[in-house]
PDB file of C-alpha atoms and ligand atoms in Angstrom:
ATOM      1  CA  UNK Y 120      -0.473   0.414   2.921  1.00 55.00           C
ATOM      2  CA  UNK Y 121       1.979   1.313   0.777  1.00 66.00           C
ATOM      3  CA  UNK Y 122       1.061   4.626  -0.165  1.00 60.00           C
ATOM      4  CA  UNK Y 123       1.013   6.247   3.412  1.00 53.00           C
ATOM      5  CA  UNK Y 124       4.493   6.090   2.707  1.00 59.00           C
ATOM      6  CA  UNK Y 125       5.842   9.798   2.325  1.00 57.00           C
ATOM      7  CA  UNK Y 126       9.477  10.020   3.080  1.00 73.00           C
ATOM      8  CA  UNK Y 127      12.659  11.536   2.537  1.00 80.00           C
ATOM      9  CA  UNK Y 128      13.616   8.597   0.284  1.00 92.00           C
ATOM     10  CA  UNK Y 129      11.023   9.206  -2.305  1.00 93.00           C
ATOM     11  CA  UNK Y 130      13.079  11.624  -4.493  1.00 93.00           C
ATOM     12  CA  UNK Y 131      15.988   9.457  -4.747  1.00 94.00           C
ATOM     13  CA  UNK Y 132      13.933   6.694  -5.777  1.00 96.00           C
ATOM     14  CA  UNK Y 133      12.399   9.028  -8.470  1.00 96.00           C
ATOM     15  CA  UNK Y 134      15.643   9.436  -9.926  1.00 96.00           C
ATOM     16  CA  UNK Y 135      16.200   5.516  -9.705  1.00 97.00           C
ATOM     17  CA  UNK Y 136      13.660   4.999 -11.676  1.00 98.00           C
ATOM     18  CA  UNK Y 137      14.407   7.794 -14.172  1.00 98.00           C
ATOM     19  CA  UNK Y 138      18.017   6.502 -14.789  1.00 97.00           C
ATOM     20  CA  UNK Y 139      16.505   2.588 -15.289  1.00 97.00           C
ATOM     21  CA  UNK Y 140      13.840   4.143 -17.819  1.00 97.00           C
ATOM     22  CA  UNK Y 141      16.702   6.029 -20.003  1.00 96.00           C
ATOM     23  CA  UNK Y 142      18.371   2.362 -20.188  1.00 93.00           C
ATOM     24  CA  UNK Y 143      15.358   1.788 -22.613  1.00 88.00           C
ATOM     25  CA  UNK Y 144      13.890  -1.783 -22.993  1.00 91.00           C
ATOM     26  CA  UNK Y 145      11.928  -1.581 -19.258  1.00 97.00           C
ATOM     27  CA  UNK Y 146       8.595  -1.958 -19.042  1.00 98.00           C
ATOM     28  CA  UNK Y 147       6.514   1.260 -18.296  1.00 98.00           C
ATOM     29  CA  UNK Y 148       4.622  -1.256 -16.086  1.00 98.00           C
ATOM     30  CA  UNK Y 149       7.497  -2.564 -13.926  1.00 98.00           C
ATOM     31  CA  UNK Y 150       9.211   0.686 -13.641  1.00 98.00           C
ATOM     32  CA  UNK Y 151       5.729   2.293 -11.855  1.00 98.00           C
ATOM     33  CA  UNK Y 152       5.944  -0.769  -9.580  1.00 98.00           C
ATOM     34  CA  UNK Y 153       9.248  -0.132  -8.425  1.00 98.00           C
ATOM     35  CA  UNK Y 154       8.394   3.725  -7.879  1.00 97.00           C
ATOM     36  CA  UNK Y 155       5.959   2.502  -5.364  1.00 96.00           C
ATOM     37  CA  UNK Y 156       8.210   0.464  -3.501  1.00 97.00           C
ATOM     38  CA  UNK Y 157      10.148   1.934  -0.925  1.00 96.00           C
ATOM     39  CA  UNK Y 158      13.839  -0.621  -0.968  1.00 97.00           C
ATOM     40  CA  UNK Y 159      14.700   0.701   2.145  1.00 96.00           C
ATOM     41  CA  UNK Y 160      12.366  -1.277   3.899  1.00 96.00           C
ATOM     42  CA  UNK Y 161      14.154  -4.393   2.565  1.00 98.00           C
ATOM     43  CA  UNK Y 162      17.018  -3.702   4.309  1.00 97.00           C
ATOM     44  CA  UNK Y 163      19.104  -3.277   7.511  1.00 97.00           C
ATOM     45  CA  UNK Y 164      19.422   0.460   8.715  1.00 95.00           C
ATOM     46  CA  UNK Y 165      22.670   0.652   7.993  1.00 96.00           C
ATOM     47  CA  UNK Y 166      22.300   0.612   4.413  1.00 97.00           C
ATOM     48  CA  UNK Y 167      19.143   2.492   4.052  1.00 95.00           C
ATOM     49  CA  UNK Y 168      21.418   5.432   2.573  1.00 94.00           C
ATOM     50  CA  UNK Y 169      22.175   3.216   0.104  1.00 97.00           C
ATOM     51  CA  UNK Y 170      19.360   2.005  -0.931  1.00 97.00           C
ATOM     52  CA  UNK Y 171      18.707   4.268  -4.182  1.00 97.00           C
ATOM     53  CA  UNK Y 172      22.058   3.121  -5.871  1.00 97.00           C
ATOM     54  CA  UNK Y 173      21.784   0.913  -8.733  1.00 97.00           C
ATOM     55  CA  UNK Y 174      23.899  -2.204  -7.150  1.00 97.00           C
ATOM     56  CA  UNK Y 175      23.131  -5.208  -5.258  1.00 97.00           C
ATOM     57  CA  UNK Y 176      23.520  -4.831  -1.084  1.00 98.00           C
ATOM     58  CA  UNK Y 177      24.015  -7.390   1.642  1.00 97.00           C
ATOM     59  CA  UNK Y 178      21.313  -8.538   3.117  1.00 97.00           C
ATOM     60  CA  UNK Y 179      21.020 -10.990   6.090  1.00 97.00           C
ATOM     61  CA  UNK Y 180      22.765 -14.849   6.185  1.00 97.00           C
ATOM     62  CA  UNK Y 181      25.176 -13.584   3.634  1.00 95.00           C
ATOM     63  CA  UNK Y 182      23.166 -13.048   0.904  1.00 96.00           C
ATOM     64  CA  UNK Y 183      21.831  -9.967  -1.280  1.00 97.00           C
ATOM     65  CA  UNK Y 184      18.816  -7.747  -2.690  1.00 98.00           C
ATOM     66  CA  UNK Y 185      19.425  -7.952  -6.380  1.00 97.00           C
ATOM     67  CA  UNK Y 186      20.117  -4.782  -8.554  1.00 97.00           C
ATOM     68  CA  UNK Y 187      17.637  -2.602  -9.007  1.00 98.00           C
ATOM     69  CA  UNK Y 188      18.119  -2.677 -13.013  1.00 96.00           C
ATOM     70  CA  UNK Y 189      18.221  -6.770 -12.660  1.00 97.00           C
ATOM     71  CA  UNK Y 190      14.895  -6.677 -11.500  1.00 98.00           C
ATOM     72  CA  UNK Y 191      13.865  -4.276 -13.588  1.00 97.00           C
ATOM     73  CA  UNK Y 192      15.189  -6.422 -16.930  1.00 96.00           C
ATOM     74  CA  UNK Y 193      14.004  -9.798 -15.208  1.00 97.00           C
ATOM     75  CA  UNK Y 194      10.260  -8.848 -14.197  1.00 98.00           C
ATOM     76  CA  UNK Y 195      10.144  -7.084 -17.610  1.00 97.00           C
ATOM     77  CA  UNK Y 196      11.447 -10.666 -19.245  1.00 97.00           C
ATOM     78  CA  UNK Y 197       8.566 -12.415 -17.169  1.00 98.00           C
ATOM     79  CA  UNK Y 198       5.517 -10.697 -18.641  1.00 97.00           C
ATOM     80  CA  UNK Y 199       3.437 -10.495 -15.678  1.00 94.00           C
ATOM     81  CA  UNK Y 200      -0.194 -10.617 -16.400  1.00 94.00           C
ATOM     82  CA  UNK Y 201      -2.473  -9.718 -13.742  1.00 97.00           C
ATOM     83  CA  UNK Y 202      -4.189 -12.787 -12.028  1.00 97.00           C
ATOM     84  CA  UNK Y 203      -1.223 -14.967 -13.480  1.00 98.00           C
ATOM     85  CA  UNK Y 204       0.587 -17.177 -10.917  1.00 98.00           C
ATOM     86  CA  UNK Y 205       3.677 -16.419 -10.535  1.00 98.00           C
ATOM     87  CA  UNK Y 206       6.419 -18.673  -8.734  1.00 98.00           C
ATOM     88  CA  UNK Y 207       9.628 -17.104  -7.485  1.00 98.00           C
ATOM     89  CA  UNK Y 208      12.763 -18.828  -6.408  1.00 98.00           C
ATOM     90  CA  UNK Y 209      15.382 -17.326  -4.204  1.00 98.00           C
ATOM     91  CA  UNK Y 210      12.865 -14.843  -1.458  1.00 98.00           C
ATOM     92  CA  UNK Y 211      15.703 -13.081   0.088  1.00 98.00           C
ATOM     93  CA  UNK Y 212      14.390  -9.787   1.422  1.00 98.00           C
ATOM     94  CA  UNK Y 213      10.932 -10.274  -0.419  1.00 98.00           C
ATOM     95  CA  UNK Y 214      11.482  -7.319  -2.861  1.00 98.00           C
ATOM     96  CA  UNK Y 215      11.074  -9.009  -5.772  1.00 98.00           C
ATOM     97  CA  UNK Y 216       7.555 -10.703  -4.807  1.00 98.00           C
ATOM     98  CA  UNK Y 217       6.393  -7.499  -3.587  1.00 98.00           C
ATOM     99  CA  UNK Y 218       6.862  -6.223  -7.142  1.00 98.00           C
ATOM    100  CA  UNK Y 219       5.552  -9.105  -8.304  1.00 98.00           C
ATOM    101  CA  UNK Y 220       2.300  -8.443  -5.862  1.00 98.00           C
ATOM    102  CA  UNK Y 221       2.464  -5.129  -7.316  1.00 98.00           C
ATOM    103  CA  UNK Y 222       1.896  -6.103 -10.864  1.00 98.00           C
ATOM    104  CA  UNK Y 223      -1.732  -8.546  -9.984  1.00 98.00           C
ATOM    105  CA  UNK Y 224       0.483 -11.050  -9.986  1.00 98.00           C
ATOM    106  CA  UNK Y 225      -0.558 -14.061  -7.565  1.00 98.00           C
ATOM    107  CA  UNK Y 226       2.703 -14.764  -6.040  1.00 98.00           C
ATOM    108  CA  UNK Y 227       4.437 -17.813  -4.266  1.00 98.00           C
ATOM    109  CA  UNK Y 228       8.057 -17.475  -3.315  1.00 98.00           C
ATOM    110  CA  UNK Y 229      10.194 -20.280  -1.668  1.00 98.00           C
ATOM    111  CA  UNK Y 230      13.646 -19.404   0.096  1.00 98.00           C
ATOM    112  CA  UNK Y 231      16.055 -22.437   1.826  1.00 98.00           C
ATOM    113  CA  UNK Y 232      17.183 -19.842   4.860  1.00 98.00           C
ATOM    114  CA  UNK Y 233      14.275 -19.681   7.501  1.00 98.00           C
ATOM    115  CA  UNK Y 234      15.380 -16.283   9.048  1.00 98.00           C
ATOM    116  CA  UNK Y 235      15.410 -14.651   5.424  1.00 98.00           C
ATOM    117  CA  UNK Y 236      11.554 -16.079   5.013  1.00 98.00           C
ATOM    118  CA  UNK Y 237      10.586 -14.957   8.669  1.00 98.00           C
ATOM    119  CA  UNK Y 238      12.240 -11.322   7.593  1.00 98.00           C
ATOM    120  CA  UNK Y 239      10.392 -11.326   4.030  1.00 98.00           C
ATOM    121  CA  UNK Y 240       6.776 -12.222   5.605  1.00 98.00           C
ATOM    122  CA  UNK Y 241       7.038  -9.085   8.070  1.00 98.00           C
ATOM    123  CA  UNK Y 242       7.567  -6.686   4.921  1.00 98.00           C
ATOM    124  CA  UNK Y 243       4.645  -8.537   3.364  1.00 98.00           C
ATOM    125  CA  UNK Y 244       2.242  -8.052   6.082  1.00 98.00           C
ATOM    126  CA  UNK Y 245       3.584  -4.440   6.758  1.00 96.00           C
ATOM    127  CA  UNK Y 246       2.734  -4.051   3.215  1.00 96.00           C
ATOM    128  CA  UNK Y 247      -0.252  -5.181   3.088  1.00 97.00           C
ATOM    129  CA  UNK Y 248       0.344  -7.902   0.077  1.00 98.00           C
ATOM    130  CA  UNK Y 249      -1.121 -11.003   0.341  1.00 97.00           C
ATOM    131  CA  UNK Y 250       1.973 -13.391  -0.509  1.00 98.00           C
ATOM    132  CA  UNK Y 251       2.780 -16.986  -0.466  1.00 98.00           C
ATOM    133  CA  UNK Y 252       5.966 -18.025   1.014  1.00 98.00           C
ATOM    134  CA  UNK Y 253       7.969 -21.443   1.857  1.00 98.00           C
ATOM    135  CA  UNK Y 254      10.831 -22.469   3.369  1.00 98.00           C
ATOM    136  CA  UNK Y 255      12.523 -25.214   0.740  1.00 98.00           C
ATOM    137  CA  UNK Y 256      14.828 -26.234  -2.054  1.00 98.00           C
ATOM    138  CA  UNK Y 257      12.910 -23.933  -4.830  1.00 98.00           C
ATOM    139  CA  UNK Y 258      14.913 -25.907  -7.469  1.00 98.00           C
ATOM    140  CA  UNK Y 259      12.256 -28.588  -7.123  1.00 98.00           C
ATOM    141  CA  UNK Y 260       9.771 -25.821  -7.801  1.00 98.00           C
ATOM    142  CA  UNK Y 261       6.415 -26.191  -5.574  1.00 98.00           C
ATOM    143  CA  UNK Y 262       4.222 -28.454  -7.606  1.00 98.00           C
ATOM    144  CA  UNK Y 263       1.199 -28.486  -5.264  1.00 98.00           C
ATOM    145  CA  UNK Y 264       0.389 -25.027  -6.614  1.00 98.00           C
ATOM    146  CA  UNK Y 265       1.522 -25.425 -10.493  1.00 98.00           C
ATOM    147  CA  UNK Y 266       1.322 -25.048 -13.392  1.00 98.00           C
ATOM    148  CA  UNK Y 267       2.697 -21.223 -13.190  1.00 98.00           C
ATOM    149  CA  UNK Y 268       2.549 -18.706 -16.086  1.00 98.00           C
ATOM    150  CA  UNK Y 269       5.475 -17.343 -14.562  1.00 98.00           C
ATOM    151  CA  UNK Y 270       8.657 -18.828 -12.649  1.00 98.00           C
ATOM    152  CA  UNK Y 271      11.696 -16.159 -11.724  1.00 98.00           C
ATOM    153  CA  UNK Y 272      14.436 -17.809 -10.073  1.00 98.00           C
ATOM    154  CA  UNK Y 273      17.108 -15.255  -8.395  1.00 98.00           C
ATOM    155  CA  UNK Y 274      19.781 -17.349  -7.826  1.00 97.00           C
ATOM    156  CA  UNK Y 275      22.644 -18.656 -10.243  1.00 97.00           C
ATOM    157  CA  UNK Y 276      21.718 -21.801 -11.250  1.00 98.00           C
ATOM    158  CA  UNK Y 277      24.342 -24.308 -12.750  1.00 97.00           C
ATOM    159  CA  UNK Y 278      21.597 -25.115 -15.727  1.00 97.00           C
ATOM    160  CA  UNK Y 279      18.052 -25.179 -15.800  1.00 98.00           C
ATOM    161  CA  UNK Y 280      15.939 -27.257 -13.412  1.00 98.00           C
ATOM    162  CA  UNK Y 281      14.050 -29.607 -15.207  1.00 98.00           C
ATOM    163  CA  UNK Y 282      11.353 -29.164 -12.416  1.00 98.00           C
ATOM    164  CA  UNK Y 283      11.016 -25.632 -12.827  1.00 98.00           C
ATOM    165  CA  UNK Y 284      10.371 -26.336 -16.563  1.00 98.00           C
ATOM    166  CA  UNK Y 285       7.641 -28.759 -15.896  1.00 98.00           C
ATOM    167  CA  UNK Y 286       5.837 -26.816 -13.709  1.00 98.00           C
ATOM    168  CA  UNK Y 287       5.643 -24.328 -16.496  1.00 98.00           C
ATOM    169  CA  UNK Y 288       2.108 -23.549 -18.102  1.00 98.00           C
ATOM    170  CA  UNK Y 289       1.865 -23.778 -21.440  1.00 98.00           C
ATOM    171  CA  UNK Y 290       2.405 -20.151 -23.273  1.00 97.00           C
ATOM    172  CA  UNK Y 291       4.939 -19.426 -19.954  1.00 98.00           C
ATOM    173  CA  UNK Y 292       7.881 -17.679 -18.979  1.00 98.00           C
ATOM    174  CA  UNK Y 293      10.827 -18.989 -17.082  1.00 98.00           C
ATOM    175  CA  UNK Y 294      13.147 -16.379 -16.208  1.00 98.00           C
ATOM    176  CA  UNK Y 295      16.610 -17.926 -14.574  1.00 98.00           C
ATOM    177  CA  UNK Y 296      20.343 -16.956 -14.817  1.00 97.00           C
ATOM    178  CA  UNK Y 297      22.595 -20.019 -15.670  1.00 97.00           C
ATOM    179  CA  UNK Y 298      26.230 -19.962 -15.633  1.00 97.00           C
ATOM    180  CA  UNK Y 299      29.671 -20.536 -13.045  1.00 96.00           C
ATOM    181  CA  UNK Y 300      29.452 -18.920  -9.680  1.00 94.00           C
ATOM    182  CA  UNK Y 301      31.030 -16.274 -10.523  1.00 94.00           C
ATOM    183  CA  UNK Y 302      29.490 -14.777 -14.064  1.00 95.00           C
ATOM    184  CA  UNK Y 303      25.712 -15.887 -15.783  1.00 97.00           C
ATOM    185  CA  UNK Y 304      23.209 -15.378 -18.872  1.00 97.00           C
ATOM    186  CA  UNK Y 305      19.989 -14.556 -17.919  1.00 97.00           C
ATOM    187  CA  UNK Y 306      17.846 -17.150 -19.687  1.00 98.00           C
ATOM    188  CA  UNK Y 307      14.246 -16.577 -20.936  1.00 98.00           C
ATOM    189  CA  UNK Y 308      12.180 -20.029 -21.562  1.00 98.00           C
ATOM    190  CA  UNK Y 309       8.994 -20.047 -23.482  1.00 98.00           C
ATOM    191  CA  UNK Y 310       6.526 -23.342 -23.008  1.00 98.00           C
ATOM    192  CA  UNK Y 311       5.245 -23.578 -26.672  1.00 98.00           C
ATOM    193  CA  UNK Y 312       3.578 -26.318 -25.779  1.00 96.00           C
ATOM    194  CA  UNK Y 313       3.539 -29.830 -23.907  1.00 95.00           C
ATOM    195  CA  UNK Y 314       7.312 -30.544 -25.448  1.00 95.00           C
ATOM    196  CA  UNK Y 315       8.437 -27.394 -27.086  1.00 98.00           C
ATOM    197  CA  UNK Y 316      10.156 -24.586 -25.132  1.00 98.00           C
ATOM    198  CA  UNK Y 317      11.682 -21.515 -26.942  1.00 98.00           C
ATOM    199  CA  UNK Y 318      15.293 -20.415 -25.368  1.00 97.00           C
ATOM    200  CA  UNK Y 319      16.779 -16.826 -26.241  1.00 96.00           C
ATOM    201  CA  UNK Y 320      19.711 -15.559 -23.698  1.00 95.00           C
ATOM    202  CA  UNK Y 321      21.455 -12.284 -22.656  1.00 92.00           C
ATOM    203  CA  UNK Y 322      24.442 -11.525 -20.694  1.00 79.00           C
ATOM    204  CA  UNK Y 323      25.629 -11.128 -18.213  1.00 86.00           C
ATOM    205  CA  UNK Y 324      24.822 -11.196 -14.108  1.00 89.00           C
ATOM    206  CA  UNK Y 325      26.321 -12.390 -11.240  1.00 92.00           C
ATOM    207  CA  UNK Y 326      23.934 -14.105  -8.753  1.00 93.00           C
ATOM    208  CA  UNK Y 327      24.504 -15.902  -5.351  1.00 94.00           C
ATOM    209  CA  UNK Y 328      24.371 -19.582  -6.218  1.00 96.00           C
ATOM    210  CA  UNK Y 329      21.286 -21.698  -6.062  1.00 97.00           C
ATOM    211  CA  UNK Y 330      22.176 -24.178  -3.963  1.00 97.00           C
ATOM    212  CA  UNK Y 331      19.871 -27.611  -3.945  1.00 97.00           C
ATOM    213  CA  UNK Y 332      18.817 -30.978  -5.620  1.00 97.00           C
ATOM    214  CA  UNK Y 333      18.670 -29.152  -9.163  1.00 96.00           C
ATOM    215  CA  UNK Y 334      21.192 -26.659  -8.422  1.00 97.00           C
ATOM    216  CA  UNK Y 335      25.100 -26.055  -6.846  1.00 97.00           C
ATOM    217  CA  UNK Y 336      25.480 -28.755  -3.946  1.00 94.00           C
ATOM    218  CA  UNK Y 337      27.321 -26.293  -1.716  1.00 87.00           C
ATOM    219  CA  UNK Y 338      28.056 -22.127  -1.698  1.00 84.00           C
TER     220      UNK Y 338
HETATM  221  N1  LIG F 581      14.746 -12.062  -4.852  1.00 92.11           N
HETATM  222  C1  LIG F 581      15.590 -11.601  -3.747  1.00 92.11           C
HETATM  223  C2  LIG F 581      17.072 -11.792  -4.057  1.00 92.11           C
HETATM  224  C3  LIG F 581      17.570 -12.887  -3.224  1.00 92.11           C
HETATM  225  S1  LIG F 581      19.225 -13.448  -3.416  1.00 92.11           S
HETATM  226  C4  LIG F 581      15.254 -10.195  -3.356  1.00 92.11           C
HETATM  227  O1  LIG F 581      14.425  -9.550  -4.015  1.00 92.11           O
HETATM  228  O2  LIG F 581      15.794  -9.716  -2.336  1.00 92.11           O
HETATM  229  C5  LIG F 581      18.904 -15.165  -3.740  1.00 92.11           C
HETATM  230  C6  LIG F 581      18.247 -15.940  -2.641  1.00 92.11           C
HETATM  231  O3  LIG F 581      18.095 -17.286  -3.129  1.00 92.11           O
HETATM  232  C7  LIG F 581      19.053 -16.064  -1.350  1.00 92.11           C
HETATM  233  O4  LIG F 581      18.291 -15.557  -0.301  1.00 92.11           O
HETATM  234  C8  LIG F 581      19.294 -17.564  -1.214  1.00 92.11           C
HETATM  235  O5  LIG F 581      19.253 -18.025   0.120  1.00 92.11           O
HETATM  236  C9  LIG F 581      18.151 -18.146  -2.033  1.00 92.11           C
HETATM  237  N2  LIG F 581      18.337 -19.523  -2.502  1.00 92.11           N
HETATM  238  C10 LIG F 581      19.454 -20.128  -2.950  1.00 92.11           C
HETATM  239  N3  LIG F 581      19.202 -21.401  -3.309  1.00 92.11           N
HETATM  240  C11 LIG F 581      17.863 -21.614  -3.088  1.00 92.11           C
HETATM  241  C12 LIG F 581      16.997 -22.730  -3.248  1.00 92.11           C
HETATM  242  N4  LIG F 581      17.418 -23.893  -3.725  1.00 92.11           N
HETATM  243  N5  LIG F 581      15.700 -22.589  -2.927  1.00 92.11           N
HETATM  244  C13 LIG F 581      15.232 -21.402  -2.439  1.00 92.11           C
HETATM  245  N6  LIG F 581      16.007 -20.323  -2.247  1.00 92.11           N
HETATM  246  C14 LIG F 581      17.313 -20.419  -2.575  1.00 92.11           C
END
C-alpha cells in the first residue's frame, strides 16, 4: 500500500506540492492526493531524479506523464466526488487514475497503446487501487459503463467529442484540452441538463494529440 512508502523522494515531493499550493486556485483535496503519490513510480529509472520538477517527462511509446500543476488544475476542474464515476481518456503511465483512485473516485481509464496499459495496470496493482482499464479509441468514450459524473481526457483533442459529451451525467464535468497540436485551452463542460451544457475555457497547454474516430487521424 501506498503508505509503506518512506523514501528519499518524499521531501522533494513536499516541496512539489508546496510550490503548486502557492499557485493558489488548487484544491486542498487534490494537492493531499498528489502528496501521497510517489511519481517516480510512473516512470523509467532514468528519470526518477526528475521526477519532483514541475514539467511533463517522456514516458514509454513516445508519449508523456503530464505536468504536475496540469493535473493539479485539471482534477481540481473535475470536482471529484467520492463514489462518482469517473472516466479518463489518455492512461499513459496511470498517474492520473491513481489520483483519481485517490480521491473515492471509481475510475475507468482507456489508452490506444497496449504496452502503456500493460505498464499502468502493474502500478495499479502495486498500489493497491482497484482500477478499470481498456485498451481503445477513448474518443468514443466507453458507453457500457456510462453515464460518468466525470470524464478527463489527457490528450489534445482537435474539438470536443460528441461521445464524450453524451456519456456525460447530468450535473457533470468534462474536462478536455482543445486546440492545434502544438498549443490548447483547457475546456470545462457542465451537463445542465439533457440538452444544455455550460462551456468556460482557460489557456493554455500543450498535450500529445488524441489520435482516433473523434480526434487527430494521425500523430
Ligand atoms: N494521463 C496520463 C498522461 C498521458 S499522455 C498520465 O497520467 O501519465 C496522453 C495519452 O493519451 C498517451 O498515452 C496516448 O497514447 C493516449 N491517447 C491518445 N489518443 C488516445 C485515444 N484516442 N484513446 C485513448 N488514449 C489515447
Amino acid at each position: 500500500m501506498l503508505n509503506n512508502y518512506d523514501n528519499a523522494f518524499y521531501e522533494r515531493r513536499r516541496l512539489l506540492i508546496e510550490s503548486l499550493r502557492r499557485r493558489g486556485n488548487l484544491s486542498e483535496e487534490v494537492l493531499d492526493a498528489m502528496l501521497k503519490l510517489p511519481r517516480e513510480k510512473f516512470l523509467d529509472s532514468s528519470f526518477h531524479f526528475r521526477a519532483y520538477e514541475d514539467t511533463a517527462l517522456p514516458i514509454d511509446a513516445n508519449q508523456t506523464i503530464s505536468q504536475p500543476y496540469t493535473v493539479a488544475y485539471m482534477t481540481t476542474l473535475l470536482d471529484v466526488k467520492k463514489g462518482g464515476k469517473v472516466l479518463e481518456i489518455g492512461t499513459g503511465s496511470g498517474y492520473q487514475a491513481c489520483i483519481l483512485a485517490l480521491l473515492g473516485a471509481k475510475v475507468y481509464t482507456i489508452e490506444r497503446i497496449p504496452e502503456l496499459v500493460e505498464k499502468a495496470r502493474k502500478v495499479f496493482k502495486e498500489f493497491g487501487l482497484k482500477i478499470n482499464t481498456r485498451v481503445g479509441d477513448g474518443t468514443i468514450g466507453w458507453s457500457e459503463f456510462a453515464p460518468y459524473q466525470g470524464i478527463i481526457v489527457t490528450a489534445a483533442a482537435p474539438d470536443v467529442p460528441d461521445s464524450l459529451m453524451e456519456q456525460l451525467a447530468l450535473g457533470g464535468r468534462l474536462v478536455v484540452p482543445v486546440g492545434t497540436k502544438s498549443y490548447q485551452s483547457m475546456y470545462l463542460i457542465e451537463r445542465k441538463s439533457e440538452k444544455d451544457y455550460n462551456k468556460s475555457s482557460t489557456d493554455s497547454f500543450k498535450f500529445v494529440p488524441l489520435i482516433g474516430k473523434e480526434g487527430w487521424k494521425t500523430g
